mmCIF file of C-alpha atoms in Angstrom:
data_model
loop_
_atom_site.group_PDB
_atom_site.id
_atom_site.type_symbol
_atom_site.label_atom_id
_atom_site.label_comp_id
_atom_site.label_asym_id
_atom_site.label_seq_id
_atom_site.Cartn_x
_atom_site.Cartn_y
_atom_site.Cartn_z
ATOM 1 C CA MET A 1 64.599 149.811 148.825
ATOM 2 C CA ILE A 2 66.707 147.516 151.164
ATOM 3 C CA GLU A 3 66.481 148.525 154.626
ATOM 4 C CA VAL A 4 68.813 146.523 156.994
ATOM 5 C CA LYS A 5 67.625 147.270 160.470
ATOM 6 C CA ASN A 6 69.876 146.579 164.230
ATOM 7 C CA VAL A 7 70.338 143.275 161.999
ATOM 8 C CA SER A 8 72.917 140.701 164.116
ATOM 9 C CA LYS A 9 74.416 137.443 163.846
ATOM 10 C CA LYS A 10 76.021 135.366 166.319
ATOM 11 C CA TYR A 11 77.317 132.065 165.924
ATOM 12 C CA TRP A 12 77.498 129.323 168.310
ATOM 13 C CA GLY A 13 79.761 129.576 170.612
ATOM 14 C CA SER A 14 81.556 132.494 168.834
ATOM 15 C CA VAL A 15 82.014 136.557 168.776
ATOM 16 C CA LYS A 16 78.945 138.395 167.092
ATOM 17 C CA ALA A 17 79.426 138.565 163.053
ATOM 18 C CA LEU A 18 77.488 140.956 162.428
ATOM 19 C CA ASP A 19 76.337 143.620 165.675
ATOM 20 C CA LYS A 20 73.922 146.517 164.929
ATOM 21 C CA ILE A 21 73.958 147.229 161.756
ATOM 22 C CA ASP A 22 71.821 149.207 160.360
ATOM 23 C CA LEU A 23 71.776 149.822 155.865
ATOM 24 C CA THR A 24 69.508 151.327 153.060
ATOM 25 C CA ILE A 25 70.337 150.163 149.958
ATOM 26 C CA LYS A 26 68.133 152.833 146.987
ATOM 27 C CA PRO A 27 67.795 150.942 143.814
ATOM 28 C CA GLY A 28 69.881 151.310 141.109
ATOM 29 C CA GLU A 29 73.539 152.303 143.341
ATOM 30 C CA ILE A 30 76.687 150.058 142.805
ATOM 31 C CA ILE A 31 77.705 149.522 146.583
ATOM 32 C CA GLY A 32 80.990 148.432 147.671
ATOM 33 C CA LEU A 33 81.028 146.254 150.669
ATOM 34 C CA PHE A 34 84.834 146.854 151.911
ATOM 35 C CA GLY A 35 85.711 144.657 155.315
ATOM 36 C CA GLU A 36 89.094 142.427 156.347
ATOM 37 C CA ASN A 37 88.443 138.686 156.174
ATOM 38 C CA GLY A 38 86.173 137.795 158.542
ATOM 39 C CA ALA A 39 85.073 141.559 158.793
ATOM 40 C CA GLY A 40 81.301 139.409 157.899
ATOM 41 C CA LYS A 41 80.350 140.814 154.713
ATOM 42 C CA THR A 42 79.318 137.433 153.600
ATOM 43 C CA THR A 43 77.171 136.796 156.031
ATOM 44 C CA PHE A 44 75.792 140.516 155.775
ATOM 45 C CA MET A 45 75.164 139.433 151.940
ATOM 46 C CA LYS A 46 73.071 136.098 153.417
ATOM 47 C CA SER A 47 71.307 137.995 156.190
ATOM 48 C CA ILE A 48 69.699 139.578 153.627
ATOM 49 C CA LEU A 49 69.449 136.958 151.302
ATOM 50 C CA GLY A 50 67.955 134.844 153.496
ATOM 51 C CA ILE A 51 69.872 132.104 153.399
ATOM 52 C CA GLN A 52 70.707 132.092 157.177
ATOM 53 C CA SER A 53 68.598 132.870 160.466
ATOM 54 C CA PHE A 54 69.887 136.912 162.207
ATOM 55 C CA ASP A 55 68.307 138.920 164.696
ATOM 56 C CA GLY A 56 66.848 142.002 163.343
ATOM 57 C CA ALA A 57 64.837 142.801 160.252
ATOM 58 C CA ILE A 58 65.646 143.711 156.696
ATOM 59 C CA LEU A 59 62.819 145.184 153.905
ATOM 60 C CA LEU A 60 62.411 145.282 150.736
ATOM 61 C CA ASP A 61 60.548 148.186 149.558
ATOM 62 C CA GLY A 62 58.999 148.177 153.390
ATOM 63 C CA GLU A 63 58.229 143.832 153.246
ATOM 64 C CA PRO A 64 59.488 141.563 154.979
ATOM 65 C CA ILE A 65 62.091 139.220 152.102
ATOM 66 C CA THR A 66 60.571 135.601 151.728
ATOM 67 C CA ARG A 67 59.890 133.306 149.075
ATOM 68 C CA LYS A 68 57.149 135.771 147.789
ATOM 69 C CA ASN A 69 60.013 138.732 147.071
ATOM 70 C CA ILE A 70 63.284 136.568 147.266
ATOM 71 C CA ALA A 71 63.549 136.322 143.194
ATOM 72 C CA ARG A 72 63.667 140.062 142.929
ATOM 73 C CA LEU A 73 67.227 139.507 144.875
ATOM 74 C CA SER A 74 70.050 137.180 142.759
ATOM 75 C CA PHE A 75 73.480 136.155 144.351
ATOM 76 C CA GLY A 76 76.174 134.717 142.420
ATOM 77 C CA THR A 77 79.604 134.691 145.190
ATOM 78 C CA CYS A 78 83.321 132.614 145.047
ATOM 79 C CA GLU A 79 82.025 130.014 147.114
ATOM 80 C CA HIS A 80 79.505 128.951 143.428
ATOM 81 C CA SER A 81 76.060 128.428 143.654
ATOM 82 C CA PHE A 82 75.651 126.938 140.724
ATOM 83 C CA PHE A 83 75.336 123.152 139.571
ATOM 84 C CA PRO A 84 78.105 121.562 138.945
ATOM 85 C CA THR A 85 77.302 118.882 137.325
ATOM 86 C CA LEU A 86 74.772 120.394 134.769
ATOM 87 C CA THR A 87 75.397 122.236 131.815
ATOM 88 C CA ALA A 88 75.609 126.437 131.564
ATOM 89 C CA SER A 89 72.590 125.831 129.479
ATOM 90 C CA GLU A 90 70.939 123.888 132.276
ATOM 91 C CA ASN A 91 71.585 125.386 135.094
ATOM 92 C CA ALA A 92 70.248 128.988 132.826
ATOM 93 C CA GLU A 93 67.357 126.508 132.441
ATOM 94 C CA PHE A 94 66.709 125.714 136.192
ATOM 95 C CA LEU A 95 66.833 129.325 136.448
ATOM 96 C CA LYS A 96 64.438 129.679 133.754
ATOM 97 C CA GLU A 97 62.099 127.849 135.691
ATOM 98 C CA HIS A 98 62.038 129.232 139.315
ATOM 99 C CA PHE A 99 62.317 133.113 138.077
ATOM 100 C CA PRO A 100 60.622 134.390 135.697
ATOM 101 C CA LYS A 101 62.310 137.239 134.860
ATOM 102 C CA PHE A 102 65.103 135.459 133.520
ATOM 103 C CA ASN A 103 67.167 137.679 130.878
ATOM 104 C CA GLU A 104 67.838 135.202 128.498
ATOM 105 C CA LYS A 105 69.212 138.166 125.878
ATOM 106 C CA ARG A 106 71.512 138.632 129.031
ATOM 107 C CA PHE A 107 73.192 135.235 129.960
ATOM 108 C CA LYS A 108 73.354 134.845 125.689
ATOM 109 C CA GLY A 109 74.901 137.987 124.966
ATOM 110 C CA LEU A 110 77.728 137.652 127.915
ATOM 111 C CA THR A 111 78.180 133.891 127.540
ATOM 112 C CA GLU A 112 79.297 134.845 123.987
ATOM 113 C CA PHE A 113 81.321 137.768 125.016
ATOM 114 C CA PHE A 114 83.308 135.707 127.800
ATOM 115 C CA GLU A 115 83.052 132.433 125.497
ATOM 116 C CA LEU A 116 81.563 130.011 127.760
ATOM 117 C CA PRO A 117 81.448 126.937 126.859
ATOM 118 C CA LEU A 118 77.353 126.231 127.223
ATOM 119 C CA ASN A 119 77.066 122.113 126.900
ATOM 120 C CA ARG A 120 79.956 121.431 129.567
ATOM 121 C CA LYS A 121 79.617 120.912 133.018
ATOM 122 C CA LEU A 122 80.082 123.359 135.104
ATOM 123 C CA LYS A 123 82.660 121.446 137.129
ATOM 124 C CA ASN A 124 84.889 121.222 134.266
ATOM 125 C CA LEU A 125 85.579 124.845 133.515
ATOM 126 C CA SER A 126 88.777 126.233 134.993
ATOM 127 C CA THR A 127 87.906 128.336 138.199
ATOM 128 C CA GLY A 128 88.135 131.550 136.473
ATOM 129 C CA GLN A 129 85.169 130.796 134.181
ATOM 130 C CA GLN A 130 82.888 129.013 136.970
ATOM 131 C CA ASN A 131 83.940 132.528 138.711
ATOM 132 C CA GLN A 132 82.371 133.977 135.086
ATOM 133 C CA MET A 133 78.951 131.761 134.556
ATOM 134 C CA GLU A 134 78.562 132.403 138.425
ATOM 135 C CA VAL A 135 78.504 136.310 138.505
ATOM 136 C CA ILE A 136 76.742 136.237 134.594
ATOM 137 C CA LEU A 137 73.837 133.090 136.275
ATOM 138 C CA ALA A 138 73.441 136.112 139.188
ATOM 139 C CA LEU A 139 73.174 139.043 137.046
ATOM 140 C CA SER A 140 70.787 137.272 134.055
ATOM 141 C CA GLN A 141 68.209 135.864 137.489
ATOM 142 C CA GLY A 142 66.682 139.243 136.418
ATOM 143 C CA ALA A 143 67.044 140.802 139.564
ATOM 144 C CA GLU A 144 66.404 143.891 140.633
ATOM 145 C CA TYR A 145 68.807 143.844 143.430
ATOM 146 C CA ILE A 146 72.057 141.371 142.603
ATOM 147 C CA PHE A 147 74.767 140.266 145.390
ATOM 148 C CA LEU A 148 78.406 139.564 144.364
ATOM 149 C CA ASP A 149 80.523 138.186 147.503
ATOM 150 C CA GLU A 150 84.802 138.582 146.154
ATOM 151 C CA PRO A 151 82.830 137.078 142.206
ATOM 152 C CA PHE A 152 86.418 137.294 140.867
ATOM 153 C CA ALA A 153 88.325 135.678 143.438
ATOM 154 C CA GLY A 154 91.004 133.432 140.808
ATOM 155 C CA ASN A 155 90.287 135.810 137.896
ATOM 156 C CA ASP A 156 93.295 137.416 135.805
ATOM 157 C CA ILE A 157 93.382 141.844 136.129
ATOM 158 C CA PHE A 158 92.354 141.259 131.970
ATOM 159 C CA ASN A 159 88.672 139.397 132.836
ATOM 160 C CA ARG A 160 88.330 141.620 135.943
ATOM 161 C CA GLU A 161 88.545 144.525 134.092
ATOM 162 C CA ASP A 162 86.797 143.444 130.916
ATOM 163 C CA PHE A 163 83.584 142.632 133.722
ATOM 164 C CA TYR A 164 83.694 145.438 135.299
ATOM 165 C CA LYS A 165 83.015 147.156 131.576
ATOM 166 C CA VAL A 166 80.320 144.964 130.195
ATOM 167 C CA LEU A 167 78.167 145.108 134.200
ATOM 168 C CA LEU A 168 78.373 149.160 133.167
ATOM 169 C CA GLY A 169 77.810 148.842 129.925
ATOM 170 C CA ILE A 170 74.282 146.253 130.487
ATOM 171 C CA LEU A 171 72.803 146.987 134.460
ATOM 172 C CA ASN A 172 69.529 148.944 133.988
ATOM 173 C CA PRO A 173 69.034 151.871 135.596
ATOM 174 C CA ASN A 174 67.151 150.030 138.416
ATOM 175 C CA GLU A 175 69.534 147.677 138.549
ATOM 176 C CA THR A 176 70.770 147.173 142.132
ATOM 177 C CA ILE A 177 74.729 145.886 142.854
ATOM 178 C CA VAL A 178 76.447 145.057 146.002
ATOM 179 C CA LEU A 179 79.665 144.343 145.446
ATOM 180 C CA SER A 180 82.224 142.707 148.166
ATOM 181 C CA THR A 181 85.378 142.908 147.232
ATOM 182 C CA HIS A 182 88.860 143.569 148.471
ATOM 183 C CA LEU A 183 90.225 144.681 145.186
ATOM 184 C CA ILE A 184 89.222 148.052 146.064
ATOM 185 C CA GLU A 185 91.384 150.264 143.858
ATOM 186 C CA GLU A 186 89.755 148.087 140.948
ATOM 187 C CA VAL A 187 85.712 148.582 141.974
ATOM 188 C CA ALA A 188 86.722 152.586 142.388
ATOM 189 C CA GLY A 189 85.552 153.965 139.430
ATOM 190 C CA PHE A 190 82.449 151.359 139.626
ATOM 191 C CA ILE A 191 81.112 151.778 142.477
ATOM 192 C CA ASP A 192 79.064 154.416 143.542
ATOM 193 C CA ARG A 193 79.136 154.332 147.120
ATOM 194 C CA ALA A 194 81.685 152.225 149.563
ATOM 195 C CA VAL A 195 80.243 151.079 152.954
ATOM 196 C CA LEU A 196 83.006 149.327 155.587
ATOM 197 C CA ILE A 197 82.765 146.203 157.876
ATOM 198 C CA ARG A 198 84.954 145.380 160.547
ATOM 199 C CA LYS A 199 84.568 143.171 163.075
ATOM 200 C CA GLY A 200 80.561 143.060 162.021
ATOM 201 C CA MET A 201 80.686 146.661 162.734
ATOM 202 C CA LEU A 202 79.328 148.912 159.789
ATOM 203 C CA ILE A 203 81.543 151.076 160.374
ATOM 204 C CA ASP A 204 81.721 153.651 157.386
ATOM 205 C CA ASP A 205 79.033 154.757 154.816
ATOM 206 C CA LYS A 206 80.171 157.535 152.157
ATOM 207 C CA SER A 207 79.396 158.301 148.471
ATOM 208 C CA VAL A 208 82.956 157.689 145.648
ATOM 209 C CA SER A 209 82.261 161.521 145.349
ATOM 210 C CA GLU A 210 82.294 162.314 148.799
ATOM 211 C CA ILE A 211 85.200 160.820 149.166
ATOM 212 C CA GLU A 212 86.598 161.963 146.020
ATOM 213 C CA ALA A 213 85.571 165.237 147.901
ATOM 214 C CA GLU A 214 87.712 165.099 150.224
ATOM 215 C CA GLY A 215 90.830 164.631 148.213
ATOM 216 C CA MET A 216 91.250 160.843 149.087
ATOM 217 C CA SER A 217 91.277 157.404 146.355
ATOM 218 C CA LEU A 218 89.511 154.675 147.990
ATOM 219 C CA THR A 219 92.186 152.802 148.513
ATOM 220 C CA ASP A 220 92.984 155.794 151.039
ATOM 221 C CA TYR A 221 89.412 156.205 151.929
ATOM 222 C CA VAL A 222 89.264 152.362 153.030
ATOM 223 C CA LYS A 223 93.144 152.176 155.170
ATOM 224 C CA LYS A 224 92.190 155.487 156.931
ATOM 225 C CA THR A 225 89.292 154.466 158.290
ATOM 226 C CA TYR A 226 89.987 150.540 158.238
ATOM 227 C CA GLY A 227 93.238 152.060 160.559
ATOM 228 C CA TYR A 228 95.987 150.795 158.633
ATOM 229 C CA ARG A 229 99.447 151.754 159.821
ATOM 230 C CA ALA A 230 101.358 151.898 157.091
ATOM 231 C CA ASP A 231 104.530 152.011 158.728
ATOM 232 C CA ARG A 232 103.132 148.409 160.828
ATOM 233 C CA VAL A 233 105.310 146.674 157.512
ATOM 234 C CA SER A 234 108.760 149.018 158.300
ATOM 235 C CA LYS A 235 109.117 148.040 162.150
ATOM 236 C CA ALA A 236 108.525 144.291 161.529
ATOM 237 C CA LEU A 237 110.941 144.542 159.369
ATOM 238 C CA ASP A 238 113.118 146.655 160.988
ATOM 239 C CA THR A 239 112.822 144.287 164.199
ATOM 240 C CA ILE A 240 113.436 141.445 162.369
ATOM 241 C CA ILE A 241 116.857 141.786 160.510
ATOM 242 C CA GLY A 242 117.633 143.952 163.356
ATOM 243 C CA GLU A 243 117.447 140.623 165.473
ATOM 244 C CA GLU A 244 118.873 137.929 162.941
ATOM 245 C CA GLU A 245 121.920 140.909 162.505
ATOM 246 C CA GLU A 246 122.270 140.607 166.042
ATOM 247 C CA ASN A 247 122.066 136.267 166.299
ATOM 248 C CA ALA A 248 124.861 136.425 163.256
ATOM 249 C CA MET B 1 59.406 115.243 133.786
ATOM 250 C CA VAL B 2 61.386 112.641 136.218
ATOM 251 C CA ASP B 3 64.143 114.795 136.913
ATOM 252 C CA LYS B 4 62.404 117.357 138.963
ATOM 253 C CA LEU B 5 62.257 114.048 141.315
ATOM 254 C CA PHE B 6 65.494 114.271 142.202
ATOM 255 C CA PRO B 7 68.768 116.302 142.635
ATOM 256 C CA PRO B 8 69.234 118.384 139.754
ATOM 257 C CA GLY B 9 72.633 117.212 137.486
ATOM 258 C CA ALA B 10 71.470 113.338 139.790
ATOM 259 C CA ARG B 11 72.399 110.463 138.300
ATOM 260 C CA ILE B 12 69.139 109.010 137.824
ATOM 261 C CA VAL B 13 68.584 105.579 136.046
ATOM 262 C CA ARG B 14 71.098 104.179 137.914
ATOM 263 C CA GLU B 15 69.381 105.822 141.447
ATOM 264 C CA MET B 16 66.033 103.672 139.837
ATOM 265 C CA PHE B 17 68.116 100.917 138.634
ATOM 266 C CA PHE B 18 68.949 100.760 142.528
ATOM 267 C CA PHE B 19 65.804 101.667 143.717
ATOM 268 C CA GLY B 20 63.999 98.796 141.351
ATOM 269 C CA ALA B 21 66.417 96.410 142.238
ATOM 270 C CA MET B 22 66.059 97.583 146.088
ATOM 271 C CA VAL B 23 62.124 96.851 145.839
ATOM 272 C CA GLY B 24 63.290 93.793 143.335
ATOM 273 C CA PHE B 25 64.501 91.767 146.371
ATOM 274 C CA VAL B 26 61.987 92.830 149.536
ATOM 275 C CA ILE B 27 59.758 90.468 146.550
ATOM 276 C CA GLY B 28 62.152 87.835 146.361
ATOM 277 C CA GLY B 29 63.924 88.123 149.768
ATOM 278 C CA GLY B 30 60.058 87.318 150.543
ATOM 279 C CA LEU B 31 58.697 84.619 148.031
ATOM 280 C CA THR B 32 61.895 82.732 149.467
ATOM 281 C CA PHE B 33 58.993 81.986 152.397
ATOM 282 C CA PHE B 34 57.023 80.828 150.152
ATOM 283 C CA VAL B 35 59.409 77.482 148.997
ATOM 284 C CA GLN B 36 60.612 77.146 152.911
ATOM 285 C CA TYR B 37 56.173 76.796 153.827
ATOM 286 C CA TRP B 38 55.564 74.204 150.880
ATOM 287 C CA SER B 39 59.045 72.446 151.959
ATOM 288 C CA ASP B 40 58.166 72.239 155.343
ATOM 289 C CA HIS B 41 54.238 71.322 154.717
ATOM 290 C CA GLY B 42 55.614 68.270 152.317
ATOM 291 C CA GLU B 43 56.922 67.092 155.558
ATOM 292 C CA LEU B 44 53.773 66.519 157.285
ATOM 293 C CA TYR B 45 53.188 63.424 154.855
ATOM 294 C CA ASP B 46 54.258 60.208 154.931
ATOM 295 C CA VAL B 47 54.404 58.021 151.510
ATOM 296 C CA HIS B 48 53.120 54.496 151.866
ATOM 297 C CA ALA B 49 52.629 52.223 148.817
ATOM 298 C CA GLY B 50 53.357 55.317 146.528
ATOM 299 C CA ILE B 51 49.708 57.704 148.247
ATOM 300 C CA ARG B 52 50.164 60.330 149.846
ATOM 301 C CA VAL B 53 49.074 60.291 154.114
ATOM 302 C CA LEU B 54 48.859 63.437 156.591
ATOM 303 C CA ASN B 55 50.801 62.201 159.888
ATOM 304 C CA PRO B 56 48.907 64.163 162.698
ATOM 305 C CA ALA B 57 51.558 63.655 164.646
ATOM 306 C CA LYS B 58 54.196 66.004 163.073
ATOM 307 C CA GLU B 59 53.505 69.658 163.449
ATOM 308 C CA MET B 60 54.797 72.812 161.115
ATOM 309 C CA PRO B 61 57.114 75.120 162.584
ATOM 310 C CA PRO B 62 55.972 77.749 163.895
ATOM 311 C CA LEU B 63 55.009 80.737 161.347
ATOM 312 C CA SER B 64 57.999 83.629 163.255
ATOM 313 C CA SER B 65 60.033 81.337 162.072
ATOM 314 C CA LEU B 66 58.843 80.398 158.511
ATOM 315 C CA VAL B 67 58.431 84.564 158.930
ATOM 316 C CA SER B 68 61.671 84.972 160.403
ATOM 317 C CA GLY B 69 64.629 86.955 158.081
ATOM 318 C CA ARG B 70 61.559 86.985 155.138
ATOM 319 C CA LEU B 71 61.669 91.204 155.166
ATOM 320 C CA VAL B 72 64.989 91.731 155.837
ATOM 321 C CA TRP B 73 65.108 93.380 152.135
ATOM 322 C CA PHE B 74 62.576 95.800 153.546
ATOM 323 C CA PHE B 75 64.839 97.151 156.263
ATOM 324 C CA VAL B 76 67.488 97.605 154.069
ATOM 325 C CA LEU B 77 65.491 99.358 151.527
ATOM 326 C CA LEU B 78 64.688 101.337 153.759
ATOM 327 C CA ILE B 79 68.768 102.216 155.213
ATOM 328 C CA SER B 80 69.497 102.720 151.810
ATOM 329 C CA SER B 81 66.483 105.181 151.285
ATOM 330 C CA ILE B 82 67.612 106.331 154.493
ATOM 331 C CA MET B 83 70.449 106.631 153.097
ATOM 332 C CA VAL B 84 70.036 108.482 150.020
ATOM 333 C CA ILE B 85 67.913 111.667 151.042
ATOM 334 C CA ILE B 86 71.225 112.406 153.394
ATOM 335 C CA ILE B 87 73.391 111.764 149.786
ATOM 336 C CA HIS B 88 70.842 114.616 147.977
ATOM 337 C CA TYR B 89 70.931 117.259 150.476
ATOM 338 C CA ALA B 90 74.414 116.707 151.039
ATOM 339 C CA SER B 91 74.934 117.045 146.541
ATOM 340 C CA PHE B 92 73.662 120.583 147.020
ATOM 341 C CA TYR B 93 77.043 120.646 149.563
ATOM 342 C CA ARG B 94 79.518 119.384 147.465
ATOM 343 C CA GLU B 95 81.361 120.625 144.632
ATOM 344 C CA SER B 96 79.418 123.985 144.685
ATOM 345 C CA ARG B 97 77.275 125.962 147.357
ATOM 346 C CA SER B 98 73.698 125.547 144.949
ATOM 347 C CA ILE B 99 72.173 124.872 148.538
ATOM 348 C CA TYR B 100 72.380 128.902 148.655
ATOM 349 C CA LEU B 101 70.245 129.092 145.214
ATOM 350 C CA MET B 102 68.431 126.499 146.527
ATOM 351 C CA LYS B 103 67.450 128.624 149.466
ATOM 352 C CA ARG B 104 66.568 131.254 147.410
ATOM 353 C CA ILE B 105 64.170 129.936 144.822
ATOM 354 C CA PRO B 106 60.411 131.409 145.226
ATOM 355 C CA ASN B 107 59.143 127.547 145.856
ATOM 356 C CA ARG B 108 59.631 126.332 148.957
ATOM 357 C CA ALA B 109 59.557 122.827 148.239
ATOM 358 C CA GLU B 110 61.726 122.776 145.515
ATOM 359 C CA LEU B 111 65.191 121.536 147.910
ATOM 360 C CA HIS B 112 62.725 118.837 149.574
ATOM 361 C CA VAL B 113 60.880 117.531 147.046
ATOM 362 C CA ARG B 114 63.971 116.935 145.088
ATOM 363 C CA CYS B 115 65.401 114.919 148.323
ATOM 364 C CA LEU B 116 62.568 113.199 149.450
ATOM 365 C CA THR B 117 60.451 111.899 146.860
ATOM 366 C CA VAL B 118 61.968 108.691 145.651
ATOM 367 C CA PRO B 119 62.718 107.489 148.265
ATOM 368 C CA LEU B 120 60.316 108.163 150.868
ATOM 369 C CA LEU B 121 58.474 106.277 147.310
ATOM 370 C CA ALA B 122 60.711 103.598 147.033
ATOM 371 C CA ILE B 123 60.036 102.793 151.205
ATOM 372 C CA ALA B 124 56.286 103.186 150.932
ATOM 373 C CA ILE B 125 56.273 101.288 148.132
ATOM 374 C CA GLY B 126 59.015 98.096 149.859
ATOM 375 C CA LEU B 127 56.255 99.153 152.752
ATOM 376 C CA ILE B 128 53.962 98.285 150.736
ATOM 377 C CA ILE B 129 54.880 95.403 149.235
ATOM 378 C CA ALA B 130 56.079 93.308 152.433
ATOM 379 C CA TYR B 131 52.933 93.953 153.652
ATOM 380 C CA VAL B 132 50.635 91.988 151.505
ATOM 381 C CA LEU B 133 53.925 89.648 151.732
ATOM 382 C CA PHE B 134 53.058 89.350 155.568
ATOM 383 C CA LEU B 135 49.489 88.613 154.847
ATOM 384 C CA LEU B 136 50.085 85.617 151.539
ATOM 385 C CA PHE B 137 52.637 84.347 154.494
ATOM 386 C CA VAL B 138 49.341 84.104 157.521
ATOM 387 C CA TRP B 139 47.000 83.431 154.759
ATOM 388 C CA CYS B 140 49.051 80.508 153.456
ATOM 389 C CA TYR B 141 50.111 79.409 156.539
ATOM 390 C CA PHE B 142 46.412 79.182 158.033
ATOM 391 C CA ARG B 143 44.936 78.259 154.713
ATOM 392 C CA TYR B 144 47.758 75.532 153.558
ATOM 393 C CA THR B 145 48.681 74.350 156.791
ATOM 394 C CA PRO B 146 46.224 70.681 157.890
ATOM 395 C CA GLU B 147 44.939 72.205 161.372
ATOM 396 C CA PRO B 148 46.003 68.867 164.190
ATOM 397 C CA CYS B 149 49.484 70.159 161.979
ATOM 398 C CA LEU B 150 49.233 73.657 163.564
ATOM 399 C CA PRO B 151 51.575 74.336 166.406
ATOM 400 C CA GLU B 152 50.234 74.150 169.787
ATOM 401 C CA GLN B 153 51.818 78.054 170.683
ATOM 402 C CA THR B 154 50.722 80.046 167.381
ATOM 403 C CA VAL B 155 48.391 81.852 168.349
ATOM 404 C CA PRO B 156 45.585 82.348 165.826
ATOM 405 C CA THR B 157 43.437 84.618 166.391
ATOM 406 C CA PHE B 158 46.567 87.424 166.461
ATOM 407 C CA TRP B 159 47.478 85.891 163.005
ATOM 408 C CA ARG B 160 43.832 86.011 161.650
ATOM 409 C CA ALA B 161 42.789 89.727 163.107
ATOM 410 C CA LEU B 162 45.585 91.315 160.688
ATOM 411 C CA LEU B 163 44.164 89.764 158.226
#
């Protein structure tokens, strides 16, 4: 279990990127992490992964996350964390060398399923293929907690749907996914729990079953919690069109 | 095995060639001392009827002027090695953020081993070569320069102390 306790992060000269976040991530959960651009989703993930410093405490089964237990966490990001001048096979070799639980069977199975070339440098693949490879490497590392930050930005919808299906099919019961995405509707059938972040603060944390029990879709729940004003666009259009007509 | 001393995907052969050439330049640059020294040494002698005779009135150029600039390639090696270190670290931010992976691997030293080992080794080799060459310069200067021709300003004790 990952426990995030009172975690804050302030970048130099800016407002707080994370503000006293408390969250518990249990084994086997699939969590959707939602929030507008700049809300703090990526900062939150990077803090857990030890990629950046923070104030507060993040514990993995009661222990701070250090190099000793970091192998239990993996990360797939739209920024890509693979080595672009290495091939897929070479990237997998690197992971195998550093993460003893690397799941070769999963790596081969997924690269075959998505028809990804193993012997081409990753920088020469399309963005969509690079995203797939990034996620495949994160899933194959042998980690129990897999953090995916906007992993499918740039992939077509068929591709993304395939991935969600495959993910649900291959995950072991003890594998946990934390998925940050803007594609709320697409992941509605995939996640167990929705966590909302706004301006660095955790504004809500609810299971999908609770949301459904309230008679809401995940998208509506996110919009409502975020205080999204549905009439915002029509008002803006009225103003713009009205101004144009006056000018005419 | 040697690939574990470079950032993943680095052009190892090119980099090895570069450092090899740099070390070669350090040695080559140093060896020019001896060319100059033997040329100046020859100037100390006059030839009378085909016989070389030492002219005590002539003076050998000071050691400092002979040494000056001979080890400049070591400083080129030093600066270029520092630049290579920067390039190595920057490679983890180029075309992806593989730095995230390097920060997550259990072996904390891996990133620094891959970025620092070869350039620091090149600096160390260059430093040893430069030092050995310098000792050779001093030894050669005092061993082969006839004492009457040694310049007065030279402080032999200082140079000898280094030997």
